Short mmCIF file of C-alpha atoms in Angstrom, two decimals:
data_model
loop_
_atom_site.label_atom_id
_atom_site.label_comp_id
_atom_site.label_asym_id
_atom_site.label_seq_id
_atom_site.Cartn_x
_atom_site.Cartn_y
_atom_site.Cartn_z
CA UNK U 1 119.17 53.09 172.14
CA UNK U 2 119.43 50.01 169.89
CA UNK U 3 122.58 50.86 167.51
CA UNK U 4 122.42 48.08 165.61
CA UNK U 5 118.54 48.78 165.04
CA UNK U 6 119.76 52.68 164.43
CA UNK U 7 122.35 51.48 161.78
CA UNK U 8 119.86 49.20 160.14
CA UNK U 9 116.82 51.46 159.52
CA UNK U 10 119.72 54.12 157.97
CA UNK U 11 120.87 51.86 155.93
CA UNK U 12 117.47 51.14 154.88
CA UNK U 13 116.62 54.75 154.06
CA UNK U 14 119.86 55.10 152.08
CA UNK U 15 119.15 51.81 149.88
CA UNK U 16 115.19 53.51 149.43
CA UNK U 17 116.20 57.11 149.51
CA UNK U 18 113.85 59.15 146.64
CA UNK U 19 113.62 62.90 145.87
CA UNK U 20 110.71 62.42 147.84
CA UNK U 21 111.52 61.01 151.21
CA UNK U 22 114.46 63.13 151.68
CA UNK U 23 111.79 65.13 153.15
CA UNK U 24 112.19 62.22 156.09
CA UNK U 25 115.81 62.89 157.33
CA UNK U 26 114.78 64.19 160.51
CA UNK U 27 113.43 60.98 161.60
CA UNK U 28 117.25 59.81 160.62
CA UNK U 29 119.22 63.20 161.32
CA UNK U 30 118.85 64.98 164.43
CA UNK U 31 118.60 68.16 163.64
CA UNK U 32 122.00 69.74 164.67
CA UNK U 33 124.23 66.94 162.84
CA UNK U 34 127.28 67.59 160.83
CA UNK U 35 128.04 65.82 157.33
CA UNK U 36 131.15 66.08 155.50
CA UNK U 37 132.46 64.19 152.15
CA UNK U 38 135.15 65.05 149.48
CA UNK U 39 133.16 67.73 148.22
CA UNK U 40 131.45 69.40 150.87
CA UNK U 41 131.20 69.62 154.91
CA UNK U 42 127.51 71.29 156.50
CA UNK U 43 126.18 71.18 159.92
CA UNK U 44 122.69 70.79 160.17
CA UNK U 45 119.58 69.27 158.58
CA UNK U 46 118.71 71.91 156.06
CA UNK U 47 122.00 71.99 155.01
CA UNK U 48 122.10 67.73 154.48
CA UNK U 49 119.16 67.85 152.84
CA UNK U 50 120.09 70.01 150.34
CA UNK U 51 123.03 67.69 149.65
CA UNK U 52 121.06 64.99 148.76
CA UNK U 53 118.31 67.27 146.98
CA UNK U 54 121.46 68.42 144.77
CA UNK U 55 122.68 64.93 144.24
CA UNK U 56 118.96 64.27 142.43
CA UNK U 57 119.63 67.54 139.92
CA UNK U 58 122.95 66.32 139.44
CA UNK U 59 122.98 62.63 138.77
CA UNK U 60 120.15 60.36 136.81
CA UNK U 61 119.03 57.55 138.76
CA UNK U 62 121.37 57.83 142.06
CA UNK U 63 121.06 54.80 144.48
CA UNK U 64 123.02 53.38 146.95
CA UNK U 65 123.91 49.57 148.13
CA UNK U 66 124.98 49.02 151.59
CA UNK U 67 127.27 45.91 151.72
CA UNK U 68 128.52 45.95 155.01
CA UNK U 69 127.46 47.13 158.67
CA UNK U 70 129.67 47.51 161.61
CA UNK U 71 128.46 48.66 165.09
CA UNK U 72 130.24 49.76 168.01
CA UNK U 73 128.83 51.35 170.77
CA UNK U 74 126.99 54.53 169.43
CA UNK U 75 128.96 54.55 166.12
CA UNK U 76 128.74 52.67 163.03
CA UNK U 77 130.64 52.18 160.27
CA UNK U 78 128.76 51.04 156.50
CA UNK U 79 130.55 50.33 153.67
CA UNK U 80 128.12 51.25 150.09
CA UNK U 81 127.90 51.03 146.69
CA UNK U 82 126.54 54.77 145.08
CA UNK U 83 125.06 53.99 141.74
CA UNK U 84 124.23 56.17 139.07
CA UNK U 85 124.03 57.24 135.34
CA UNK U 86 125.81 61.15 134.91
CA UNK U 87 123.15 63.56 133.22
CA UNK U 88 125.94 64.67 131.08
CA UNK U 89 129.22 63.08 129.57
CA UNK U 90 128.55 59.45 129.22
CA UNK U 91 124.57 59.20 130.20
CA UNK U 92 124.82 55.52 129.12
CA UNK U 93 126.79 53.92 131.50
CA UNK U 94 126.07 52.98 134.84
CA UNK U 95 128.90 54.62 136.75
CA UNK U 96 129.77 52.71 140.64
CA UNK U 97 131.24 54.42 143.03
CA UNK U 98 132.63 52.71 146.10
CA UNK U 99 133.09 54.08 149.72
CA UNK U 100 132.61 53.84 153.34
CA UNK U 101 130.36 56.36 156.32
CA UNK U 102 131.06 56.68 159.55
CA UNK U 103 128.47 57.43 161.48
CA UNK U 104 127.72 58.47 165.35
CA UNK U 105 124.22 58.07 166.66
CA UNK U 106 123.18 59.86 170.10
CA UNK U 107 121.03 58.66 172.97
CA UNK U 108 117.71 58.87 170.55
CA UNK U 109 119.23 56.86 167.84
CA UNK U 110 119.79 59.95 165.73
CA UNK U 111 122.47 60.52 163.41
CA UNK U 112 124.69 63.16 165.26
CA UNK U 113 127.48 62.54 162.59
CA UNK U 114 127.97 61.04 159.44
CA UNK U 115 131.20 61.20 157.25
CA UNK U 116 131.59 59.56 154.11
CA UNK U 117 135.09 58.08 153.05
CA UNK U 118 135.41 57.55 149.13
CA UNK U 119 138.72 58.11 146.60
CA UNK U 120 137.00 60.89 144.10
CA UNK U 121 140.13 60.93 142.27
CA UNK U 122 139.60 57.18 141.63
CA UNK U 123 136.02 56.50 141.84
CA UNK U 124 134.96 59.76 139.55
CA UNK U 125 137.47 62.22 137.60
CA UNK U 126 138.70 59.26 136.15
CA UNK U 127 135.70 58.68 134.54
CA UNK U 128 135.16 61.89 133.11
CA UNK U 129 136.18 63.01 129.82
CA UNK U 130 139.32 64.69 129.74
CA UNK U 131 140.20 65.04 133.00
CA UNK U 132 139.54 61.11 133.50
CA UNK U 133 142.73 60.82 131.21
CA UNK U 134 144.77 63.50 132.96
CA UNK U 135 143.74 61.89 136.29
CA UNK U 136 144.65 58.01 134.80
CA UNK U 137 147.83 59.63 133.04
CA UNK U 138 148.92 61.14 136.50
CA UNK U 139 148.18 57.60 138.29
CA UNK U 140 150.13 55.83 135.82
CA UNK U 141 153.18 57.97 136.39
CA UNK U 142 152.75 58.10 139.68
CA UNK U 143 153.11 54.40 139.67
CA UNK U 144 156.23 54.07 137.71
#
C-alpha cells in the first residue's frame, strides 16, 4: 500500500465530495471503519455515509479545502478548511470552519479510521445567534 497515494486520492474525494458521490465511500472506507467528530462517533460505512448525507440537508453549499498532508506509515494526518453557507440563521455568509483528521489506512489503502479534530465551541456556536454571544461572552471571561 502506497499511503501517501491513499492520503492523496482522500483528500481528493473530500475537496470533490457531492450528494452524489458519497455513494463512492467504499472505494475510500472499508467497510467496517469507525468515524468520530464533536458531534457524533459511528462504526461502519452506512453509518459514515449518513453523516455526510446529513451534512448536505443541513448546510448549503458544504465543501472542504485540504491544506496540509502528513503521512506516516499507515496513518495520516490532513489539516482542512470546511466551507459552507448555514440554511438558517445567517444564509449570507460564508461561514469557515478550521480543523484537522486523523486518519489510519489498512493493508488495501482503506480508511480503517478517521477522526476529525475541530474547536466547535470556537469554529461554530460562536457564530450562531444567541448562543454565539453566550459562547463569546463566556470566552471573554474566561480570559480575564
Amino acid at each position: 500500500m502506497d499511503t501517501r497515494q491513499a492520503t492523496q486520492n482522500l483528500a481528493e474525494f473530500f475537496e470533490t465530495l457531492t450528494p452524489q458521490s458519497i455513494s463512492r465511500l467504499g472505494e475510500i472506507y472499508a467497510a467496517d471503519a469507525s468515524f468520530k467528530d464533536p458531534f457524533n462517533e459511528v462504526q461502519g460505512l452506512p453509518a459514515i455515509e449518513g453523516i455526510f448525507r446529513h451534512m448536505y440537508v443541513a448546510l448549503d453549499k458544504p465543501h472542504f479545502v485540504v491544506t496540509h498532508q502528513v503521512v506516516d506509515g499507515d496513518q495520516a494526518f490532513l489539516t482542512w478548511e470546511f466551507r459552507f453557507h448555514f440554511k438558517r440563521f445567517d444564509t449570507q455568509t460564508l461561514q469557515a470552519v478550521r480543523g484537522a483528521s486523523h486518519v489510519v489506512f489498512n493493508a488495501q489503502g482503506l480508511v480503517t479510521l478517521h477522526r476529525d479534530y475541530w474547536d466547535a465551541a470556537e469554529e461554530l456556536y460562536e457564530k450562531l445567534p444567541v448562543v454565539g454571544g453566550l459562547m463569546r461572552w463566556l470566552k471573554k471571561r474566561a480570559n480575564t
